[in-house]
CSV table of C-alpha atoms in Angstrom, one decimal:
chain,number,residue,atom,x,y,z
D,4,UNK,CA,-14.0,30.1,15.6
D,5,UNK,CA,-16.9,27.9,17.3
D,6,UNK,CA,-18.8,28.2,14.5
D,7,UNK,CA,-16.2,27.4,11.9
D,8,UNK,CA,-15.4,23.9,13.2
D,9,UNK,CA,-19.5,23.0,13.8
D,10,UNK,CA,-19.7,24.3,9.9
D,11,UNK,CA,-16.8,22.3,9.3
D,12,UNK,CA,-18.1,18.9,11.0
D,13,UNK,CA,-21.4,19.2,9.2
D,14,UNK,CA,-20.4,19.5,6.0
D,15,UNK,CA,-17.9,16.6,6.1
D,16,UNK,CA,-20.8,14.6,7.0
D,17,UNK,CA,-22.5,16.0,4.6
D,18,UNK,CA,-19.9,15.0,2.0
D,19,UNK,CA,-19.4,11.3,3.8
D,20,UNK,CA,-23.2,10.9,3.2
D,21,UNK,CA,-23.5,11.9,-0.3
D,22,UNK,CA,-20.5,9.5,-1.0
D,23,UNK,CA,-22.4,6.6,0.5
D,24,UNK,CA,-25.6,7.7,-1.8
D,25,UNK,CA,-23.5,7.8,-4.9
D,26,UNK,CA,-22.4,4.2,-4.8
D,27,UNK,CA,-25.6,3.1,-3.9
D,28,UNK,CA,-26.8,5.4,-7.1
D,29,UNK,CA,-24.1,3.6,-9.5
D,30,UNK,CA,-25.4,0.1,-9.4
D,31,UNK,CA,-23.3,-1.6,-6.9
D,32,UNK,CA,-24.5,-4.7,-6.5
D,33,UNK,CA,-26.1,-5.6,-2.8
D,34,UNK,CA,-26.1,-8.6,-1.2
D,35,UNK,CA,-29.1,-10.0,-0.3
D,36,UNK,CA,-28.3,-10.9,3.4
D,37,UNK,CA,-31.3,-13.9,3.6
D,38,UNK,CA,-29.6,-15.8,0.5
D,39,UNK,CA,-26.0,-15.4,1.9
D,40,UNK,CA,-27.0,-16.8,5.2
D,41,UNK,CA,-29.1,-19.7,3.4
D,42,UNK,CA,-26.5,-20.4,0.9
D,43,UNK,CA,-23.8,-21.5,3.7
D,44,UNK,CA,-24.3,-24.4,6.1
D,45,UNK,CA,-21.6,-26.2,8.1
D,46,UNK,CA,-22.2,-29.6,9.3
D,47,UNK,CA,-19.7,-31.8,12.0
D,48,UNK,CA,-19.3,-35.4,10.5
D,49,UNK,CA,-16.6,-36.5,12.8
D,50,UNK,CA,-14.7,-35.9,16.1
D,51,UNK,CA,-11.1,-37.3,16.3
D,52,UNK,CA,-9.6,-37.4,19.5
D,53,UNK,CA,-5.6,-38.0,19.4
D,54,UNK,CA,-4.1,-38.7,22.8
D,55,UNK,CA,-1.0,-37.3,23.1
D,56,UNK,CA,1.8,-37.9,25.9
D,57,UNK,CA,2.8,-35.7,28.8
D,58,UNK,CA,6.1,-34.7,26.9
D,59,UNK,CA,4.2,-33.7,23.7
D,60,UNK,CA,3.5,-29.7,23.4
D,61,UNK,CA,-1.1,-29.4,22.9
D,62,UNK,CA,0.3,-25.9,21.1
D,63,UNK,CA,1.6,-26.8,17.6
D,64,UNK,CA,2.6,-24.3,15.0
D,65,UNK,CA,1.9,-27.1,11.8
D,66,UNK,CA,-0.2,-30.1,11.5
D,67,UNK,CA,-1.3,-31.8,8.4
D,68,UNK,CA,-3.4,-35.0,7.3
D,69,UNK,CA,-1.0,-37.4,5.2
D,70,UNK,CA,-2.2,-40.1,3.4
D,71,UNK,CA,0.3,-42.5,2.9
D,72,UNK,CA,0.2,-44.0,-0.6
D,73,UNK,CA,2.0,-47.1,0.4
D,74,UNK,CA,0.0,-48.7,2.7
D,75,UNK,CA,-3.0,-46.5,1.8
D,76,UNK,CA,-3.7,-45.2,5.5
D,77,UNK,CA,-3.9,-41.6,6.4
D,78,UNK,CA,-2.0,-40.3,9.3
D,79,UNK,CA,-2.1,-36.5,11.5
D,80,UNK,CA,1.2,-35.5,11.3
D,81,UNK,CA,1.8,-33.2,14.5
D,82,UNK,CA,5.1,-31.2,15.0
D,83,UNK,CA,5.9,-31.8,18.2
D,84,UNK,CA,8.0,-28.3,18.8
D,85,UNK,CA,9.6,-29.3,23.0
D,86,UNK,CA,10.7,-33.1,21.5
D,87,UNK,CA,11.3,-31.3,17.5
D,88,UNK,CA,9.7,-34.2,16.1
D,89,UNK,CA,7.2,-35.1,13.6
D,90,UNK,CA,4.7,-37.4,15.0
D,91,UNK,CA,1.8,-39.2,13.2
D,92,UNK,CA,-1.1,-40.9,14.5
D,93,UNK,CA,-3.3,-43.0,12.9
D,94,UNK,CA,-6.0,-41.5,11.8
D,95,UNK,CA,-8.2,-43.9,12.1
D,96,UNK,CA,-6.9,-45.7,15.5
D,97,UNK,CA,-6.2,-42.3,16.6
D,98,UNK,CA,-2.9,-43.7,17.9
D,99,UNK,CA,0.8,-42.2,17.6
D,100,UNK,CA,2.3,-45.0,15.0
D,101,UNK,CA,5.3,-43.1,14.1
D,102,UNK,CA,7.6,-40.3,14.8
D,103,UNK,CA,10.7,-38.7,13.2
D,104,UNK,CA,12.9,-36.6,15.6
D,105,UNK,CA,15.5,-34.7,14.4
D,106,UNK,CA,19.2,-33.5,16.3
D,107,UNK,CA,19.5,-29.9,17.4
D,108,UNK,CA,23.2,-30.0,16.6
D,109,UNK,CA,25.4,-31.7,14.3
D,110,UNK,CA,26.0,-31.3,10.5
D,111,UNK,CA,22.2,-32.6,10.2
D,112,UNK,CA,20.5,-31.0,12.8
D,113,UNK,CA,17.5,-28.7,12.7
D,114,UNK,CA,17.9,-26.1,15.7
D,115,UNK,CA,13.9,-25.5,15.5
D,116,UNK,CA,11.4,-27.1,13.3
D,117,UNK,CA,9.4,-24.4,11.7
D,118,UNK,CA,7.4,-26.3,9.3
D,119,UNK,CA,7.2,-29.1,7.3
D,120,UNK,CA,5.3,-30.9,4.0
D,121,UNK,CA,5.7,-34.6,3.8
D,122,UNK,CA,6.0,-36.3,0.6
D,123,UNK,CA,6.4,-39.8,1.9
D,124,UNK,CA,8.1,-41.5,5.1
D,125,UNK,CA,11.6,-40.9,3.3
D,126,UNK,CA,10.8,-38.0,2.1
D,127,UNK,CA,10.2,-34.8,4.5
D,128,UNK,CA,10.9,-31.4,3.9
D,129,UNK,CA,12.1,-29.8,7.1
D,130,UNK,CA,11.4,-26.0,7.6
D,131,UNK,CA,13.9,-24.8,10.2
């Protein structure tokens, strides 16, 4: 019975190895590791360092970049889940300029911000 199961493990190998030989056989097309590698390079142009209060949750679940047609700044909006606000800092003074809180209760109110996409500063569509 020995026997049977090493005759058995060999020629599945077997089979698995032929397999692999096939596709190489068929024309599949390789990559050529060297040109992948060179093709790709990331650089760092900035840093942006938002300072955020004691009160504000570091873990978000959604933040965006917004760029406010209106004034023509572009802001981070950060949901801030412990406040359930949307917050947004200037991008470029790195400063929180405004915030939108919503009520937990009430014929309004969001129990828990899950998400959301800003269209402008009257605008926001609220996942809850």
């Amino acid at each position: 019975m020995a026997k049977f199961s090493y005759i058995s493990v060999i020629v599945l190998i077997l089979a698995c190895w032929q397999g692999c030989q096939r596709q190489e056989k068929t024309g599949e097309k390789k990559v050529d590791k060297e040109k992948a590698v060179d093709s790709l390079t990331m650089q760092v142009t900035h840093t942006k360092r938002f300072a955020i209060d004691k009160s504000t949750s570091y873990q978000t679940m959604f933040l965006c970049v917004y760029h406010d047609k209106a004034d023509g700044k572009r802001y981070l909006a950060y949901q801030n889940r412990e406040k359930n606000c949307i917050q947004f800092y200037g991008f470029d003074s790195e400063a929180l300029e405004r915030k939108i809180c919503f009520p937990r209760q009430g014929p309004n109110g969001v129990r828990k911000l899950g998400g959301f996409k800003v269209v402008n500063f009257d605008s926001v569509y609220v996942i809850d």
